[in-house]
Every structure is written in structure tokens, then in C-alpha cells.
Amino acid sequence: MKKLNITYDTLEIENGEKITGETCYTVEFADDRVANRLLDNGTSGVAVAELEKLLRVVERFKCRYYVSGSIKHYELVEG
């Protein structure tokens, strides 16, 4: 199992003001091939589209918004 730490931008509205910031989220992959495809193909492909759907939900639960297309970095995390 691989863990992938993803860095991306998020947006929140505080007192009517839009605030953009950078954050990260760690995803566990049961299939190492999916994580490897993300690392090999960068920000293109079906895996990234699915990952962006996940980040939208994660940020919604935090009362923030995922900035579409803002994934900046992937990093394998020991675990």
C-alpha cells in the first residue's frame, strides 16, 4: 500500500473575503499501480480526475473549496 501526499490550493470565504491558500492531503492506495501512474503521468489522466473529485469532497467537509486544476505536487510518504 502506498500513501501519496498531494499539495494543492484551496479557497475559503471569510467575512465576505475570498482567501486562497495551499494545503495538502494524504491518500492511501490499495493498488500501488494507481499511485505509480499518478507519479508517472503527472496532472493528466483519469486517475487525476478521480483524485480531484475526492479533493472537492474533502474540502467541502472542511467548509472550503478545492481550486480546480491546482494540484502542484505529489510525494510518496513512508507509512
CSV table of N, CA and C in Angstrom, one decimal:
chain,number,residue,atom,x,y,z
A,1,MET,N,0.9,-1.2,0.0
A,1,MET,CA,0.0,0.0,0.0
A,1,MET,C,0.9,1.2,0.0
A,2,LYS,N,0.6,2.2,-0.9
A,2,LYS,CA,1.3,3.4,-0.9
A,2,LYS,C,0.5,4.6,-0.4
A,3,LYS,N,1.1,5.5,0.2
A,3,LYS,CA,0.5,6.8,0.6
A,3,LYS,C,1.1,7.9,-0.2
A,4,LEU,N,0.2,8.7,-0.8
A,4,LEU,CA,0.6,9.8,-1.6
A,4,LEU,C,0.1,11.1,-1.0
A,5,ASN,N,1.1,12.0,-0.7
A,5,ASN,CA,0.7,13.3,-0.2
A,5,ASN,C,0.6,14.3,-1.4
A,6,ILE,N,-0.5,14.9,-1.4
A,6,ILE,CA,-0.9,15.8,-2.6
A,6,ILE,C,-1.0,17.3,-2.1
A,7,THR,N,-0.2,18.1,-2.7
A,7,THR,CA,-0.3,19.6,-2.4
A,7,THR,C,-1.1,20.3,-3.5
A,8,TYR,N,-2.0,21.1,-3.0
A,8,TYR,CA,-3.0,21.8,-3.9
A,8,TYR,C,-3.5,23.1,-3.2
A,9,ASP,N,-4.2,23.9,-4.0
A,9,ASP,CA,-4.8,25.1,-3.5
A,9,ASP,C,-6.2,24.9,-3.0
A,10,THR,N,-6.6,25.7,-2.1
A,10,THR,CA,-7.9,25.7,-1.5
A,10,THR,C,-8.4,27.1,-1.4
A,11,LEU,N,-9.7,27.3,-1.4
A,11,LEU,CA,-10.3,28.6,-1.3
A,11,LEU,C,-11.4,28.6,-0.2
A,12,GLU,N,-11.4,29.6,0.6
A,12,GLU,CA,-12.5,29.8,1.6
A,12,GLU,C,-12.9,31.2,1.7
A,13,ILE,N,-14.1,31.4,2.1
A,13,ILE,CA,-14.6,32.8,2.2
A,13,ILE,C,-14.8,33.1,3.7
A,14,GLU,N,-14.1,34.1,4.1
A,14,GLU,CA,-14.2,34.6,5.5
A,14,GLU,C,-14.5,36.0,5.5
A,15,ASN,N,-15.6,36.4,6.2
A,15,ASN,CA,-16.1,37.7,6.3
A,15,ASN,C,-16.3,38.3,4.9
A,16,GLY,N,-16.8,37.5,4.0
A,16,GLY,CA,-17.1,38.0,2.6
A,16,GLY,C,-15.8,38.1,1.8
A,17,GLU,N,-14.7,37.8,2.3
A,17,GLU,CA,-13.4,37.9,1.5
A,17,GLU,C,-12.9,36.5,1.1
A,18,LYS,N,-12.5,36.4,-0.2
A,18,LYS,CA,-12.0,35.1,-0.7
A,18,LYS,C,-10.5,35.0,-0.3
A,19,ILE,N,-10.2,33.9,0.4
A,19,ILE,CA,-8.9,33.6,0.8
A,19,ILE,C,-8.4,32.3,0.2
A,20,THR,N,-7.3,32.4,-0.6
A,20,THR,CA,-6.7,31.2,-1.3
A,20,THR,C,-5.5,30.8,-0.5
A,21,GLY,N,-5.3,29.6,-0.3
A,21,GLY,CA,-4.2,29.1,0.4
A,21,GLY,C,-3.7,27.7,-0.1
A,22,GLU,N,-2.6,27.3,0.3
A,22,GLU,CA,-2.1,26.0,-0.1
A,22,GLU,C,-2.2,25.0,1.0
A,23,THR,N,-2.6,23.8,0.7
A,23,THR,CA,-2.8,22.7,1.7
A,23,THR,C,-2.3,21.4,1.1
A,24,CYS,N,-2.4,20.4,1.9
A,24,CYS,CA,-2.1,19.0,1.4
A,24,CYS,C,-3.0,18.0,2.0
A,25,TYR,N,-3.1,16.8,1.4
A,25,TYR,CA,-3.9,15.7,1.8
A,25,TYR,C,-3.2,14.4,1.4
A,26,THR,N,-3.2,13.5,2.3
A,26,THR,CA,-2.6,12.2,2.1
A,26,THR,C,-3.7,11.1,1.7
A,27,VAL,N,-3.4,10.5,0.6
A,27,VAL,CA,-4.4,9.4,0.1
A,27,VAL,C,-3.6,8.1,0.2
A,28,GLU,N,-4.3,7.1,0.7
A,28,GLU,CA,-3.8,5.7,0.7
A,28,GLU,C,-4.3,4.9,-0.5
A,29,PHE,N,-3.5,4.3,-1.2
A,29,PHE,CA,-3.8,3.5,-2.4
A,29,PHE,C,-3.6,2.0,-2.1
A,30,ALA,N,-4.7,1.2,-2.2
A,30,ALA,CA,-4.5,-0.2,-2.0
A,30,ALA,C,-3.7,-0.9,-3.2
A,31,ASP,N,-3.8,-0.3,-4.4
A,31,ASP,CA,-3.2,-0.8,-5.6
A,31,ASP,C,-2.0,0.2,-5.9
A,32,ASP,N,-0.8,-0.3,-5.7
A,32,ASP,CA,0.4,0.6,-5.9
A,32,ASP,C,0.5,1.1,-7.4
A,33,ARG,N,-0.2,0.4,-8.3
A,33,ARG,CA,-0.1,0.8,-9.7
A,33,ARG,C,-0.8,2.1,-9.9
A,34,VAL,N,-1.9,2.4,-9.2
A,34,VAL,CA,-2.6,3.7,-9.4
A,34,VAL,C,-1.7,4.8,-8.9
A,35,ALA,N,-1.1,4.7,-7.7
A,35,ALA,CA,-0.2,5.7,-7.2
A,35,ALA,C,1.0,5.9,-8.2
A,36,ASN,N,1.5,4.8,-8.7
A,36,ASN,CA,2.7,5.0,-9.7
A,36,ASN,C,2.2,5.7,-11.0
A,37,ARG,N,1.0,5.4,-11.4
A,37,ARG,CA,0.5,6.1,-12.6
A,37,ARG,C,0.4,7.6,-12.4
A,38,LEU,N,0.0,8.0,-11.2
A,38,LEU,CA,-0.1,9.4,-10.9
A,38,LEU,C,1.3,10.0,-10.9
A,39,LEU,N,2.3,9.3,-10.4
A,39,LEU,CA,3.6,9.9,-10.4
A,39,LEU,C,4.2,9.9,-11.8
A,40,ASP,N,3.9,8.9,-12.6
A,40,ASP,CA,4.4,8.8,-14.0
A,40,ASP,C,3.8,9.8,-14.9
A,41,ASN,N,2.5,10.0,-14.8
A,41,ASN,CA,1.7,10.8,-15.7
A,41,ASN,C,1.5,12.2,-15.3
A,42,GLY,N,1.8,12.6,-14.1
A,42,GLY,CA,1.7,14.0,-13.7
A,42,GLY,C,0.2,14.3,-13.6
A,43,THR,N,-0.2,15.5,-14.0
A,43,THR,CA,-1.5,16.0,-13.8
A,43,THR,C,-2.5,15.7,-14.9
A,44,SER,N,-2.2,14.7,-15.7
A,44,SER,CA,-3.1,14.3,-16.8
A,44,SER,C,-3.6,12.9,-16.5
A,45,GLY,N,-4.8,12.6,-17.0
A,45,GLY,CA,-5.3,11.2,-16.9
A,45,GLY,C,-6.5,11.1,-16.1
A,46,VAL,N,-7.1,9.9,-16.1
A,46,VAL,CA,-8.3,9.5,-15.4
A,46,VAL,C,-8.0,9.5,-13.9
A,47,ALA,N,-6.9,9.0,-13.5
A,47,ALA,CA,-6.6,9.0,-12.0
A,47,ALA,C,-6.6,10.3,-11.4
A,48,VAL,N,-6.1,11.3,-12.1
A,48,VAL,CA,-6.1,12.7,-11.5
A,48,VAL,C,-7.5,13.2,-11.5
A,49,ALA,N,-8.3,13.0,-12.5
A,49,ALA,CA,-9.7,13.4,-12.5
A,49,ALA,C,-10.4,12.9,-11.3
A,50,GLU,N,-10.2,11.6,-11.0
A,50,GLU,CA,-10.9,11.0,-9.8
A,50,GLU,C,-10.3,11.6,-8.5
A,51,LEU,N,-9.1,11.8,-8.5
A,51,LEU,CA,-8.4,12.4,-7.3
A,51,LEU,C,-9.0,13.8,-7.1
A,52,GLU,N,-9.2,14.6,-8.1
A,52,GLU,CA,-9.8,15.9,-8.0
A,52,GLU,C,-11.2,15.9,-7.4
A,53,LYS,N,-12.0,14.8,-7.8
A,53,LYS,CA,-13.3,14.7,-7.2
A,53,LYS,C,-13.2,14.4,-5.7
A,54,LEU,N,-12.2,13.6,-5.3
A,54,LEU,CA,-12.0,13.3,-3.9
A,54,LEU,C,-11.6,14.6,-3.1
A,55,LEU,N,-10.7,15.4,-3.7
A,55,LEU,CA,-10.3,16.6,-3.0
A,55,LEU,C,-11.5,17.6,-2.9
A,56,ARG,N,-12.4,17.7,-3.9
A,56,ARG,CA,-13.5,18.5,-3.8
A,56,ARG,C,-14.4,18.2,-2.6
A,57,VAL,N,-14.6,16.9,-2.4
A,57,VAL,CA,-15.4,16.4,-1.2
A,57,VAL,C,-14.7,16.7,0.1
A,58,VAL,N,-13.4,16.4,0.1
A,58,VAL,CA,-12.6,16.6,1.4
A,58,VAL,C,-12.7,18.1,1.8
A,59,GLU,N,-12.5,19.0,0.8
A,59,GLU,CA,-12.5,20.4,1.1
A,59,GLU,C,-13.9,20.9,1.5
A,60,ARG,N,-14.9,20.3,0.9
A,60,ARG,CA,-16.3,20.6,1.2
A,60,ARG,C,-16.6,20.3,2.7
A,61,PHE,N,-16.1,19.2,3.2
A,61,PHE,CA,-16.3,18.8,4.6
A,61,PHE,C,-15.5,19.8,5.5
A,62,LYS,N,-14.5,20.5,5.0
A,62,LYS,CA,-13.8,21.5,5.8
A,62,LYS,C,-14.3,22.9,5.6
A,63,CYS,N,-15.5,23.0,4.9
A,63,CYS,CA,-16.1,24.3,4.6
A,63,CYS,C,-15.2,25.1,3.7
A,64,ARG,N,-14.5,24.5,2.8
A,64,ARG,CA,-13.6,25.2,1.9
A,64,ARG,C,-13.9,24.7,0.5
A,65,TYR,N,-13.2,25.2,-0.5
A,65,TYR,CA,-13.4,24.8,-1.9
A,65,TYR,C,-12.1,24.4,-2.5
A,66,TYR,N,-12.0,23.3,-3.2
A,66,TYR,CA,-10.8,22.8,-3.9
A,66,TYR,C,-10.7,23.7,-5.2
A,67,VAL,N,-9.6,24.3,-5.4
A,67,VAL,CA,-9.4,25.1,-6.6
A,67,VAL,C,-9.0,24.1,-7.8
A,68,SER,N,-10.0,24.0,-8.7
A,68,SER,CA,-9.8,23.0,-9.8
A,68,SER,C,-8.5,23.2,-10.6
A,69,GLY,N,-7.9,22.1,-10.8
A,69,GLY,CA,-6.6,22.1,-11.5
A,69,GLY,C,-5.4,22.6,-10.8
A,70,SER,N,-5.5,22.7,-9.5
A,70,SER,CA,-4.4,23.3,-8.7
A,70,SER,C,-3.4,22.4,-8.0
A,71,ILE,N,-3.5,21.1,-8.4
A,71,ILE,CA,-2.6,20.1,-7.8
A,71,ILE,C,-1.2,20.5,-8.2
A,72,LYS,N,-0.3,20.7,-7.2
A,72,LYS,CA,1.1,21.2,-7.5
A,72,LYS,C,2.1,20.2,-7.4
A,73,HIS,N,1.9,19.2,-6.5
A,73,HIS,CA,3.0,18.3,-6.2
A,73,HIS,C,2.4,17.0,-5.6
A,74,TYR,N,3.1,15.9,-6.0
A,74,TYR,CA,2.8,14.6,-5.4
A,74,TYR,C,4.1,14.1,-4.7
A,75,GLU,N,3.9,13.4,-3.6
A,75,GLU,CA,5.1,12.9,-2.9
A,75,GLU,C,4.7,11.6,-2.2
A,76,LEU,N,5.5,10.6,-2.4
A,76,LEU,CA,5.3,9.3,-1.6
A,76,LEU,C,5.7,9.5,-0.2
A,77,VAL,N,4.8,9.0,0.7
A,77,VAL,CA,5.0,9.1,2.1
A,77,VAL,C,5.3,7.7,2.7
A,78,GLU,N,6.3,7.6,3.5
A,78,GLU,CA,6.5,6.3,4.2
A,78,GLU,C,5.4,6.1,5.2
A,79,GLY,N,5.0,4.8,5.3
A,79,GLY,CA,3.9,4.5,6.2
A,79,GLY,C,3.7,3.1,6.3
